[in-house]
PDB file of N, CA and C in Angstrom:
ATOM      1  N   UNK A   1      -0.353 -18.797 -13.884  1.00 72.00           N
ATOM      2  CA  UNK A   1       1.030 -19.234 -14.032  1.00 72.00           C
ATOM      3  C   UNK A   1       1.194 -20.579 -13.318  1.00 72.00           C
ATOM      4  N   UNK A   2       2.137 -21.725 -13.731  1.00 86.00           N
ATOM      5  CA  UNK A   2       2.157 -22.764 -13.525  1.00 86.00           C
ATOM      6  C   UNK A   2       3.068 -22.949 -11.971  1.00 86.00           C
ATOM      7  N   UNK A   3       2.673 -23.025 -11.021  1.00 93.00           N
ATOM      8  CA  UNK A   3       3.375 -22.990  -9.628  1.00 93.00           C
ATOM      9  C   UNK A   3       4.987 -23.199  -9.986  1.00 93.00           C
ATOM     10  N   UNK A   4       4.744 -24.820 -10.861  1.00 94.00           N
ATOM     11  CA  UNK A   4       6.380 -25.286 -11.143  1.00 94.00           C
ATOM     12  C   UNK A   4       7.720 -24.352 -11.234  1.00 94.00           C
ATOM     13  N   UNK A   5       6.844 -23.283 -11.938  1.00 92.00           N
ATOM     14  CA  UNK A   5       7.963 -22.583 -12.773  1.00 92.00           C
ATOM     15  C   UNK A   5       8.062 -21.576 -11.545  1.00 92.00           C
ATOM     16  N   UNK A   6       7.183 -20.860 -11.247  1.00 95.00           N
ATOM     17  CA  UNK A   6       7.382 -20.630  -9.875  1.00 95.00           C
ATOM     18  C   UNK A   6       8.544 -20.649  -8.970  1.00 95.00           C
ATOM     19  N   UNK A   7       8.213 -21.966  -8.545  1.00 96.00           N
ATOM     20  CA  UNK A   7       8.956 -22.895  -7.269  1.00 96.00           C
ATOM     21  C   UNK A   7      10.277 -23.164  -8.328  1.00 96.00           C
ATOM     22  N   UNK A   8      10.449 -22.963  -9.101  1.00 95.00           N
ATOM     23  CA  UNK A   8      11.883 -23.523  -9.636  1.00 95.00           C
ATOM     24  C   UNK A   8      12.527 -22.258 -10.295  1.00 95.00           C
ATOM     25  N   UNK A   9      12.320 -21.219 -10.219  1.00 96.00           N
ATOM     26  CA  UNK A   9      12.783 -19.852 -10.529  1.00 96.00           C
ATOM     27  C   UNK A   9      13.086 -19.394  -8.879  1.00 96.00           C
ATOM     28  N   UNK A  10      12.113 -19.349  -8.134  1.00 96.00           N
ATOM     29  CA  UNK A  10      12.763 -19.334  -6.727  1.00 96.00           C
ATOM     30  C   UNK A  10      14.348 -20.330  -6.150  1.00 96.00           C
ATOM     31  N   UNK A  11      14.165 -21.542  -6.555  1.00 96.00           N
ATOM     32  CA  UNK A  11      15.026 -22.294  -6.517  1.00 96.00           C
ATOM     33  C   UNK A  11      16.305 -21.805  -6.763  1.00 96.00           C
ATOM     34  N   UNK A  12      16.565 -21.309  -8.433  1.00 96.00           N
ATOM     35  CA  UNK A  12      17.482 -20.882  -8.772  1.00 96.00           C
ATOM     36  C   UNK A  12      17.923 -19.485  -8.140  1.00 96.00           C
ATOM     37  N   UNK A  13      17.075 -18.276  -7.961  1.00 96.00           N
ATOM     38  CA  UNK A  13      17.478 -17.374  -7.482  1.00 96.00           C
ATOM     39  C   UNK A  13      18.422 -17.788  -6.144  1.00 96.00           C
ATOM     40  N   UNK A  14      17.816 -18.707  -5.120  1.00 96.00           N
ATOM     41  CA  UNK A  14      18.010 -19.068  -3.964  1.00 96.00           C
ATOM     42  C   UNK A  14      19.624 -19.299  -4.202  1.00 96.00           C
ATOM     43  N   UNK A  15      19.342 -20.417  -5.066  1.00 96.00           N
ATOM     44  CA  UNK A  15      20.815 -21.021  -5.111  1.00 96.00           C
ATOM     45  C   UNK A  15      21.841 -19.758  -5.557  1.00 96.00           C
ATOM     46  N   UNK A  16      21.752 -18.842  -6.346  1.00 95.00           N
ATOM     47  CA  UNK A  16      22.819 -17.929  -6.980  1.00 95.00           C
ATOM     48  C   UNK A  16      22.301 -16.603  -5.350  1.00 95.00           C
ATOM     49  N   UNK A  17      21.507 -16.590  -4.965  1.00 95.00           N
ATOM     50  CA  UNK A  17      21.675 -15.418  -3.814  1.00 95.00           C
ATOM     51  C   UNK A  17      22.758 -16.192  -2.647  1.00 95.00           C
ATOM     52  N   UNK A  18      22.252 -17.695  -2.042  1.00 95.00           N
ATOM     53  CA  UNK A  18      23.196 -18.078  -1.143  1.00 95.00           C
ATOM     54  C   UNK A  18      24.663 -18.265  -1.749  1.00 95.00           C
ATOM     55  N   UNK A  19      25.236 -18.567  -3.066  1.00 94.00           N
ATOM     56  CA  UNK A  19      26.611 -18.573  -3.475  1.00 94.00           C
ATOM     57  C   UNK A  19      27.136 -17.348  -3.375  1.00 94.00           C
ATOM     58  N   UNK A  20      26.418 -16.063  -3.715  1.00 92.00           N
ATOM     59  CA  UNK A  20      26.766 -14.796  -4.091  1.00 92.00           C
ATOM     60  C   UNK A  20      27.239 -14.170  -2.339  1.00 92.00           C
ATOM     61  N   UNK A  21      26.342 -14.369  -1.381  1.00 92.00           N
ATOM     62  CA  UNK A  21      26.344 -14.198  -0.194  1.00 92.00           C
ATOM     63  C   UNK A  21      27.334 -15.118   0.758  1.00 92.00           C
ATOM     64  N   UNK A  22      28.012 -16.070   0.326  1.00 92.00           N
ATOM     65  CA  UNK A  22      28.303 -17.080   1.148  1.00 92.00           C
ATOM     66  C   UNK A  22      30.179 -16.382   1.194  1.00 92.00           C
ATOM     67  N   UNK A  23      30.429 -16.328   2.392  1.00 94.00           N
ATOM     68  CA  UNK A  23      32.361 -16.532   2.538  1.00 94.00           C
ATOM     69  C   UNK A  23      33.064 -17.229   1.600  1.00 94.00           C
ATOM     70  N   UNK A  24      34.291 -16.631   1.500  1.00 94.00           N
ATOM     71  CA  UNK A  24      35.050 -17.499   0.473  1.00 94.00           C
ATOM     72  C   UNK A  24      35.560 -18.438   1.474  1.00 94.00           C
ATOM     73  N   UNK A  25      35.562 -19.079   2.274  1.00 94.00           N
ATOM     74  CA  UNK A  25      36.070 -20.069   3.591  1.00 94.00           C
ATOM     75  C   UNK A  25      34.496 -20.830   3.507  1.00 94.00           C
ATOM     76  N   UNK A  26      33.092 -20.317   3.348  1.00 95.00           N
ATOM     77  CA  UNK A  26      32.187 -21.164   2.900  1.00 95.00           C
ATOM     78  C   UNK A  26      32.044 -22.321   1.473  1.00 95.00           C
ATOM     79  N   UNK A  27      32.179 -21.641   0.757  1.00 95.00           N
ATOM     80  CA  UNK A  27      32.137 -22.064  -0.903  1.00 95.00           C
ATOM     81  C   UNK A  27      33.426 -21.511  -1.386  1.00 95.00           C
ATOM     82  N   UNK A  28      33.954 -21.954  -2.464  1.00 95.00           N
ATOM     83  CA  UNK A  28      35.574 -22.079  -2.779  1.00 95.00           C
ATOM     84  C   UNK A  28      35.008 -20.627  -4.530  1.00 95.00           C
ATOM     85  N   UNK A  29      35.485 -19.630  -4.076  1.00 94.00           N
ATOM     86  CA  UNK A  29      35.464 -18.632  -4.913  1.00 94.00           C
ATOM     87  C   UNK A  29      34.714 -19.031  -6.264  1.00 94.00           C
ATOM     88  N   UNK A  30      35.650 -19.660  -6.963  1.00 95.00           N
ATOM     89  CA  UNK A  30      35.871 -20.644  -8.140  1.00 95.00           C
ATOM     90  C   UNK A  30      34.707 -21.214  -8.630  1.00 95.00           C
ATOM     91  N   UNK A  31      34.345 -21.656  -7.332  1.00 95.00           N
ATOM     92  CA  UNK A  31      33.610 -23.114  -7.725  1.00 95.00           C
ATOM     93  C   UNK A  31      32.203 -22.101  -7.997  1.00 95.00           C
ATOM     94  N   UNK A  32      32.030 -21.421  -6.785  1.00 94.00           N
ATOM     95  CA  UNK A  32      30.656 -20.111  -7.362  1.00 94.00           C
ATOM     96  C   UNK A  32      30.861 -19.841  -8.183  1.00 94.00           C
ATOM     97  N   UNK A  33      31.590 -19.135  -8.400  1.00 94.00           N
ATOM     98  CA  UNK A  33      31.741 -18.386 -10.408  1.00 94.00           C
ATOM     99  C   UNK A  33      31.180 -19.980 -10.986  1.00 94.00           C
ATOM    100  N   UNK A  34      31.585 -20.660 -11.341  1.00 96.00           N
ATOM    101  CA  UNK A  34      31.971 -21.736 -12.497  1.00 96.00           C
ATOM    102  C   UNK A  34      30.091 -22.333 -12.385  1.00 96.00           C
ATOM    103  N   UNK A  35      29.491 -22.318 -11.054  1.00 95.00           N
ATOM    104  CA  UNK A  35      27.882 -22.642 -10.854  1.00 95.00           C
ATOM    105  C   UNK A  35      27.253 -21.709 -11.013  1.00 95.00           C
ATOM    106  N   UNK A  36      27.458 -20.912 -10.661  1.00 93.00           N
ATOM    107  CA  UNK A  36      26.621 -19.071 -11.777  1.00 93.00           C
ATOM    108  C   UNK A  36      26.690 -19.236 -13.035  1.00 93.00           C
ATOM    109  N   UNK A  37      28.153 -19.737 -13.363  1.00 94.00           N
ATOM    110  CA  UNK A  37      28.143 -19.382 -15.059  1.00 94.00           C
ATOM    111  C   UNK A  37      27.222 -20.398 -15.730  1.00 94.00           C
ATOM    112  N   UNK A  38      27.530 -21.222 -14.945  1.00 95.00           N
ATOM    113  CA  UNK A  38      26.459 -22.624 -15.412  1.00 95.00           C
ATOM    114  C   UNK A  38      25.173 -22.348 -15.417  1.00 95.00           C
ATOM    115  N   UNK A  39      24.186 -21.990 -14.318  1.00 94.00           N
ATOM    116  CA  UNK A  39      23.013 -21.361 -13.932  1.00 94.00           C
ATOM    117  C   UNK A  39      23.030 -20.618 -15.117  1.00 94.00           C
ATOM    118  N   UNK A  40      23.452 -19.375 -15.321  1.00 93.00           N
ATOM    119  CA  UNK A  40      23.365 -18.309 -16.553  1.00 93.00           C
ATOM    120  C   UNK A  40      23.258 -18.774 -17.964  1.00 93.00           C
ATOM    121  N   UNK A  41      24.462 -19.798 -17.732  1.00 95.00           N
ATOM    122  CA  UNK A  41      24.179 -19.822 -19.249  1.00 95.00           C
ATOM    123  C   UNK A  41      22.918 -20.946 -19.591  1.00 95.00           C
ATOM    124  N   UNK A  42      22.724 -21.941 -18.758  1.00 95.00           N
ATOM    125  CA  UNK A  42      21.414 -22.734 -18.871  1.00 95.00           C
ATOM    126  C   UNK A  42      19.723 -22.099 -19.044  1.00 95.00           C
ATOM    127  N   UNK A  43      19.922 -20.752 -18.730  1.00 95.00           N
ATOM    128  CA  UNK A  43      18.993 -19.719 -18.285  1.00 95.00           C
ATOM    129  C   UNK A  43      18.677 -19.648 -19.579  1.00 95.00           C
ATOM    130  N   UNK A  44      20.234 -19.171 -20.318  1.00 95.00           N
ATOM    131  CA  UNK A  44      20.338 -18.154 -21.891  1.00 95.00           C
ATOM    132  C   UNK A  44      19.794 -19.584 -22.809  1.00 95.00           C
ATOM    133  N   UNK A  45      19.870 -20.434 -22.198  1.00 96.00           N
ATOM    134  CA  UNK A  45      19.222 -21.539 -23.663  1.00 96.00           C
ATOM    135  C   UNK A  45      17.708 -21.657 -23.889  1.00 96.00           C
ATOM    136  N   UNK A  46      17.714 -21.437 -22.609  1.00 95.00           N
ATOM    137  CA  UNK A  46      15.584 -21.062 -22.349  1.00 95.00           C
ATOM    138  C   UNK A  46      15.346 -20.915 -24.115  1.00 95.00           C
ATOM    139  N   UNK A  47      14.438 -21.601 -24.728  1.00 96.00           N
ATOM    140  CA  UNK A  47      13.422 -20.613 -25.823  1.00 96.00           C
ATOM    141  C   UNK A  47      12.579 -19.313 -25.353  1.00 96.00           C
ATOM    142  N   UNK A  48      13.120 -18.949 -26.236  1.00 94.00           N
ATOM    143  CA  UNK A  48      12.396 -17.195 -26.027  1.00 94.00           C
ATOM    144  C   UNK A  48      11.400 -17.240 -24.984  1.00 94.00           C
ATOM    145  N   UNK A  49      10.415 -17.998 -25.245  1.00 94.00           N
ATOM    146  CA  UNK A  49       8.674 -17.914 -24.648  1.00 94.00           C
ATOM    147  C   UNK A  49       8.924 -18.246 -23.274  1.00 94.00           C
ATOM    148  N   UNK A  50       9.947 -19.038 -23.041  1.00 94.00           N
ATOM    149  CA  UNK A  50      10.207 -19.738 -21.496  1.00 94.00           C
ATOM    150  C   UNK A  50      11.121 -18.805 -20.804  1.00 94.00           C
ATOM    151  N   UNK A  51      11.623 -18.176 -21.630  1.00 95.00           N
ATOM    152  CA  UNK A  51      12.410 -16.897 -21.000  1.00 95.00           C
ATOM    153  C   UNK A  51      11.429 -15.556 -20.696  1.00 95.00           C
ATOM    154  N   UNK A  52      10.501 -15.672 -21.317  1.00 94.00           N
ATOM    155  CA  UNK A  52       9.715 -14.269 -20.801  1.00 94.00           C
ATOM    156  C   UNK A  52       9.119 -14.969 -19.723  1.00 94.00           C
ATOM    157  N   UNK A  53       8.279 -16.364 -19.524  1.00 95.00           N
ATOM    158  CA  UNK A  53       7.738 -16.430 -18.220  1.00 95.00           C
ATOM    159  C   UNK A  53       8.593 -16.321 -17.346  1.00 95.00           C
ATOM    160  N   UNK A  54       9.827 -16.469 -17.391  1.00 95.00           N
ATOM    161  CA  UNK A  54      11.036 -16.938 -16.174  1.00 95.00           C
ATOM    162  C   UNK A  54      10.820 -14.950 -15.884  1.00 95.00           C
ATOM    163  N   UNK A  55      11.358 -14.044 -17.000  1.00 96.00           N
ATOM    164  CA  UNK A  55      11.367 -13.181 -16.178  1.00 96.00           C
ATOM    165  C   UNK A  55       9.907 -12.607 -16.087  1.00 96.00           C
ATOM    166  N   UNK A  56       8.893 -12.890 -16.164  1.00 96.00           N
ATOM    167  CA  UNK A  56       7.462 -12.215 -15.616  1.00 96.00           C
ATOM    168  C   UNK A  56       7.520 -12.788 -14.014  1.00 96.00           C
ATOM    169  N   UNK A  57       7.676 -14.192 -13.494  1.00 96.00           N
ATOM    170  CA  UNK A  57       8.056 -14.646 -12.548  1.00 96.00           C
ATOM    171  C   UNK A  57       8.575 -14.021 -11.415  1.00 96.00           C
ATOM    172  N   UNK A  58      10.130 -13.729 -12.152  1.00 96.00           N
ATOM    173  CA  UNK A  58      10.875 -12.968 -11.650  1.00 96.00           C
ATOM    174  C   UNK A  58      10.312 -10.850 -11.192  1.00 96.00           C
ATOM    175  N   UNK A  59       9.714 -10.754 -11.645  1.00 96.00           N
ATOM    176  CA  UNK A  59       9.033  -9.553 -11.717  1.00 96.00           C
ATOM    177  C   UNK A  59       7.819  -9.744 -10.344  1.00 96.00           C
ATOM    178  N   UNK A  60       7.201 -10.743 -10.806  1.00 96.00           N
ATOM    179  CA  UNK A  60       6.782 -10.911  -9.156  1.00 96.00           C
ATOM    180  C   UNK A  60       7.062 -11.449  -8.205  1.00 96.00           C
ATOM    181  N   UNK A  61       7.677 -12.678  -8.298  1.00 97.00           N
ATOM    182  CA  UNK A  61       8.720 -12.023  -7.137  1.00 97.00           C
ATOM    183  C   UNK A  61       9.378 -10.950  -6.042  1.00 97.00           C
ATOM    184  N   UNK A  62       9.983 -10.393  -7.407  1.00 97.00           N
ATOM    185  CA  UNK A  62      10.907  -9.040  -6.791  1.00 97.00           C
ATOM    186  C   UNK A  62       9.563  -7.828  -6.491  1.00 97.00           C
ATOM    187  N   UNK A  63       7.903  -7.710  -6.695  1.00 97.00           N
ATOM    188  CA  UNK A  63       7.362  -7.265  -5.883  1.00 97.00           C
ATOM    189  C   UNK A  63       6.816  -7.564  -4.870  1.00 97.00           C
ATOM    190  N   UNK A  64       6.323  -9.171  -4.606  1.00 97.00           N
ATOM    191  CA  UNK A  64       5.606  -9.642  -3.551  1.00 97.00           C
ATOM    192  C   UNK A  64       7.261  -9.148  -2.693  1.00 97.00           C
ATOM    193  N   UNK A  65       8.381  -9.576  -2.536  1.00 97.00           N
ATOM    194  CA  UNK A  65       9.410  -9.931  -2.232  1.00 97.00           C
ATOM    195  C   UNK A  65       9.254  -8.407  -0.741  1.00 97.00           C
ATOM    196  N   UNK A  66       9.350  -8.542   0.798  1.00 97.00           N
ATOM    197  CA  UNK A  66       9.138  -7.490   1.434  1.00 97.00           C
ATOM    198  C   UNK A  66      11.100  -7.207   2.380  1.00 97.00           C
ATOM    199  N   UNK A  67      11.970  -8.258   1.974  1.00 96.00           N
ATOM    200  CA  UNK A  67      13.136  -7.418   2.086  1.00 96.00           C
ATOM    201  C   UNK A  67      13.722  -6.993   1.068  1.00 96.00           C
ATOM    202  N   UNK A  68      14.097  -5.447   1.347  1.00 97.00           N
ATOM    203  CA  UNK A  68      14.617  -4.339   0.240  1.00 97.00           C
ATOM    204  C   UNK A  68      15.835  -4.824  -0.051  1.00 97.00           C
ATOM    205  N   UNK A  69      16.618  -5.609   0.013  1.00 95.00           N
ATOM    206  CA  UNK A  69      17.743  -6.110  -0.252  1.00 95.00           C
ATOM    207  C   UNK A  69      18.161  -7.649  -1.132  1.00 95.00           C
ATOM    208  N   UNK A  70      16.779  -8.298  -0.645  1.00 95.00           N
ATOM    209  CA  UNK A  70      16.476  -9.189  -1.879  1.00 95.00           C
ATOM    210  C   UNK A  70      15.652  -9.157  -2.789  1.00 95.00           C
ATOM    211  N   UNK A  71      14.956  -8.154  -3.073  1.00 97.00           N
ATOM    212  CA  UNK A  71      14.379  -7.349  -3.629  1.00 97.00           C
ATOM    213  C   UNK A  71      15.082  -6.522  -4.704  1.00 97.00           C
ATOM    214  N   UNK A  72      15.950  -6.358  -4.500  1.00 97.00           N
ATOM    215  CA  UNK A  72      16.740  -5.803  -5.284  1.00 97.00           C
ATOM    216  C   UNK A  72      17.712  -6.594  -6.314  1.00 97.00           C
ATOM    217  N   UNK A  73      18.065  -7.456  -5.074  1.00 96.00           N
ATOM    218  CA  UNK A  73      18.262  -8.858  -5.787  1.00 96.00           C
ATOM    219  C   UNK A  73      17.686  -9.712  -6.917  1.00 96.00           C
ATOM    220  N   UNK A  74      16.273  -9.755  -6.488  1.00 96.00           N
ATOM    221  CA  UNK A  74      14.929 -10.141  -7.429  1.00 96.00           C
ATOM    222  C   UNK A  74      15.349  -9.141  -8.959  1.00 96.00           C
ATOM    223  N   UNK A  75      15.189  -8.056  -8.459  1.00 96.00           N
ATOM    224  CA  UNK A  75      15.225  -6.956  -9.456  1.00 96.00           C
ATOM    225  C   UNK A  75      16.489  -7.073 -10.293  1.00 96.00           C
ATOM    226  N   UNK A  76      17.757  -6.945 -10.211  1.00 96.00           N
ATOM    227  CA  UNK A  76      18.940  -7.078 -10.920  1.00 96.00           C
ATOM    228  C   UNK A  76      19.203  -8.518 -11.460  1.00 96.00           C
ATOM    229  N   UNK A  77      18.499  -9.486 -11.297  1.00 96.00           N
ATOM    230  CA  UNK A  77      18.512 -11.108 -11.604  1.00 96.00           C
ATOM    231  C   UNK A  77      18.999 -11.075 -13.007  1.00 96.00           C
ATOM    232  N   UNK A  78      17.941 -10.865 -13.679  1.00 95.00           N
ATOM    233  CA  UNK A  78      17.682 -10.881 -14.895  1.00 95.00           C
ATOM    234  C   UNK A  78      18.648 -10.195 -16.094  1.00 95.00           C
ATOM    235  N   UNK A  79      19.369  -8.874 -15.600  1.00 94.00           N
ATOM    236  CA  UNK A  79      20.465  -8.101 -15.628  1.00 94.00           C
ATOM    237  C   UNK A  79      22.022  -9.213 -15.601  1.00 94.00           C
ATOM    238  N   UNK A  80      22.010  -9.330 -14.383  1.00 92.00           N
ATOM    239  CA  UNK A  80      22.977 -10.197 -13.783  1.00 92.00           C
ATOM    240  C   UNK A  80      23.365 -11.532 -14.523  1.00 92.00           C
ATOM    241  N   UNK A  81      22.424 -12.081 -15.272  1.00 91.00           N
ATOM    242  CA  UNK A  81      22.421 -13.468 -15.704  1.00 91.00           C
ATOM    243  C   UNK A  81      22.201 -13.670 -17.410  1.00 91.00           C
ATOM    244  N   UNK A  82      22.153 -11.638 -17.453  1.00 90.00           N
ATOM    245  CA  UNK A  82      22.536 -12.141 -18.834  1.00 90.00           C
ATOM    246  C   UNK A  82      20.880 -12.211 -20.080  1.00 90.00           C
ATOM    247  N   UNK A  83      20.001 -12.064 -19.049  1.00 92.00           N
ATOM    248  CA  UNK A  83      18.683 -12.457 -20.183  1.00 92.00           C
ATOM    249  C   UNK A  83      18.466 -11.124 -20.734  1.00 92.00           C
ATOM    250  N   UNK A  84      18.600 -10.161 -19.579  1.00 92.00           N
ATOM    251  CA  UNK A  84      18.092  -8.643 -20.569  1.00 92.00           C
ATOM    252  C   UNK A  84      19.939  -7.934 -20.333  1.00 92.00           C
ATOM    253  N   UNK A  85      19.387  -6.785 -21.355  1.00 87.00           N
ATOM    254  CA  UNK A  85      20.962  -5.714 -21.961  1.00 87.00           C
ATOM    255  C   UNK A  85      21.422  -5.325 -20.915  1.00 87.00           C
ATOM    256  N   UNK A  86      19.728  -4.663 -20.213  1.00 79.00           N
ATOM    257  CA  UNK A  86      19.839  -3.450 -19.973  1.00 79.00           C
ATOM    258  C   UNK A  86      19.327  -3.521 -18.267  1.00 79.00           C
ATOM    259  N   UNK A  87      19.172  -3.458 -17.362  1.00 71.00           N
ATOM    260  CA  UNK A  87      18.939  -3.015 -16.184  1.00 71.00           C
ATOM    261  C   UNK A  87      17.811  -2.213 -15.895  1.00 71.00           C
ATOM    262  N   UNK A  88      16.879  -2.574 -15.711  1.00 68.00           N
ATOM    263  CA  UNK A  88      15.645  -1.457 -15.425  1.00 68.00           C
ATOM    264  C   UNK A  88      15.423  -0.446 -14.085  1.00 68.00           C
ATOM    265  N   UNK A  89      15.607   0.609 -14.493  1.00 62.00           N
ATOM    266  CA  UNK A  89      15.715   1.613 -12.991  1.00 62.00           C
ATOM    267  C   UNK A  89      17.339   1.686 -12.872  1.00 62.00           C
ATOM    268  N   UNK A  90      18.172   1.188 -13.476  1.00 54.00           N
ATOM    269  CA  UNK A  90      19.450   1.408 -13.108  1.00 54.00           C
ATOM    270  C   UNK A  90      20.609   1.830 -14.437  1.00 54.00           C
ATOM    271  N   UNK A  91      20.712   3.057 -14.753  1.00 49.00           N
ATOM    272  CA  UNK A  91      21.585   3.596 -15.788  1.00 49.00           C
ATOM    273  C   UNK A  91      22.866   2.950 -16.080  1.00 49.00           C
ATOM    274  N   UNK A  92      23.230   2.568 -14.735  1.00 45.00           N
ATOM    275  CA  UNK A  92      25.132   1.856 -14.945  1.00 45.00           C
ATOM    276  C   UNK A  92      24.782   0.101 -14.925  1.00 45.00           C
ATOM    277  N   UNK A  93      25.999  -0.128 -14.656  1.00 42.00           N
ATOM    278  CA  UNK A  93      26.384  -1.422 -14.146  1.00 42.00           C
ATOM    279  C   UNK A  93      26.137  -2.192 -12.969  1.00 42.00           C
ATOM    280  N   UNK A  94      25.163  -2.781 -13.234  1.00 40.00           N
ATOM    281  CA  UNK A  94      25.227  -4.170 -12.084  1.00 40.00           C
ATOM    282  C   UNK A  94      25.483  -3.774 -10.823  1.00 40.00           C
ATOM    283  N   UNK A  95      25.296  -3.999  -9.601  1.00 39.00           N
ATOM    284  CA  UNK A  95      26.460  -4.430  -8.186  1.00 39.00           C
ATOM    285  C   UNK A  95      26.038  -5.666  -7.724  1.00 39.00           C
ATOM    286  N   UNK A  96      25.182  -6.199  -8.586  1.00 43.00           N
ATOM    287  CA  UNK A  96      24.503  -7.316  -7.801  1.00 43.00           C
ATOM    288  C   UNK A  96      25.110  -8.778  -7.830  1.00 43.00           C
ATOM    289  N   UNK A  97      26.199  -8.654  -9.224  1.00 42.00           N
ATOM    290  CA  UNK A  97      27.148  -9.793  -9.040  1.00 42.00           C
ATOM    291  C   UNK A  97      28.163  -9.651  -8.887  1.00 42.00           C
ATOM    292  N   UNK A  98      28.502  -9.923  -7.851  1.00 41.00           N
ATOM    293  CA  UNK A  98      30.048  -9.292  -7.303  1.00 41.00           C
ATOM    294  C   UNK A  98      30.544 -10.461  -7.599  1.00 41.00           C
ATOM    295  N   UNK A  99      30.420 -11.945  -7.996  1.00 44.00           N
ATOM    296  CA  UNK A  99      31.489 -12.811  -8.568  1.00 44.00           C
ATOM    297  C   UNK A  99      30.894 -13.646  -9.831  1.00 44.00           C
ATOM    298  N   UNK A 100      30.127 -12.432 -10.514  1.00 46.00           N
ATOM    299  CA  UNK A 100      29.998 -12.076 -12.118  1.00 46.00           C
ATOM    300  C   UNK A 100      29.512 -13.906 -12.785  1.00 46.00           C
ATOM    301  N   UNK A 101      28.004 -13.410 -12.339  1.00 48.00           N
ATOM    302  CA  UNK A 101      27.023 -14.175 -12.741  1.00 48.00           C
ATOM    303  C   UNK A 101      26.828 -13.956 -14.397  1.00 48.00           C
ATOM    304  N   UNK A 102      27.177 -12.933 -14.618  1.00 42.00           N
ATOM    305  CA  UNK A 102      26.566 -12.570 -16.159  1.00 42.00           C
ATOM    306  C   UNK A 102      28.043 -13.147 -17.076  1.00 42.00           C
ATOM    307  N   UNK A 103      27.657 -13.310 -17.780  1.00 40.00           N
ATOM    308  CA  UNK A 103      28.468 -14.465 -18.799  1.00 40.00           C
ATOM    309  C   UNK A 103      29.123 -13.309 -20.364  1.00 40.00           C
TER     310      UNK A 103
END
């Protein structure tokens, strides 16, 4: 796998875990939503083929990954943003975007 894609799938997670995590007195509610939705939907334009490496990526990641909480994070990404239906390991809905990354 090409490091790039790598290092720039980390990137993005980074950026949507610190918005998702950050005070509304940190980052202005709004303005997160409106850079998630952006992130997401730039994600959803991927061609197919660039969307499966993004989430194979993402898959390792979320196992090398040794806190259970971003890890989980890792894990619901893909859910969250809209690339897959469905949630793997998880029957319901999401909790992982609490200011609704998925589009």
């Amino acid at each position: 796998m090409d490091p790039l894609v790598t290092a720039l799938a980390r990137l993005v997670v980074d950026a949507v875990w610190f918005l998702e995590s950050c005070d509304d007195d940190e980052v202005d509610p709004d303005s997160a939503v409106k850079m998630m939705e952006g992130l997401g939907g730039e994600l959803l334009r991927l061609p197919l083929d660039q969307r499966d490496r993004l989430l194979h990526v993402l898959t390792d990641l979320a196992e090398a990954e040794p806190d259970p909480a971003r890890r989980d994070f890792l894990e619901s990404f893909p859910f969250a943003c809209g690339l897959v239906e469905e949630q793997e390991g998880h029957p319901g809905p999401s909790s992982a975007s609490a200011k609704g990354v998925r589009q």
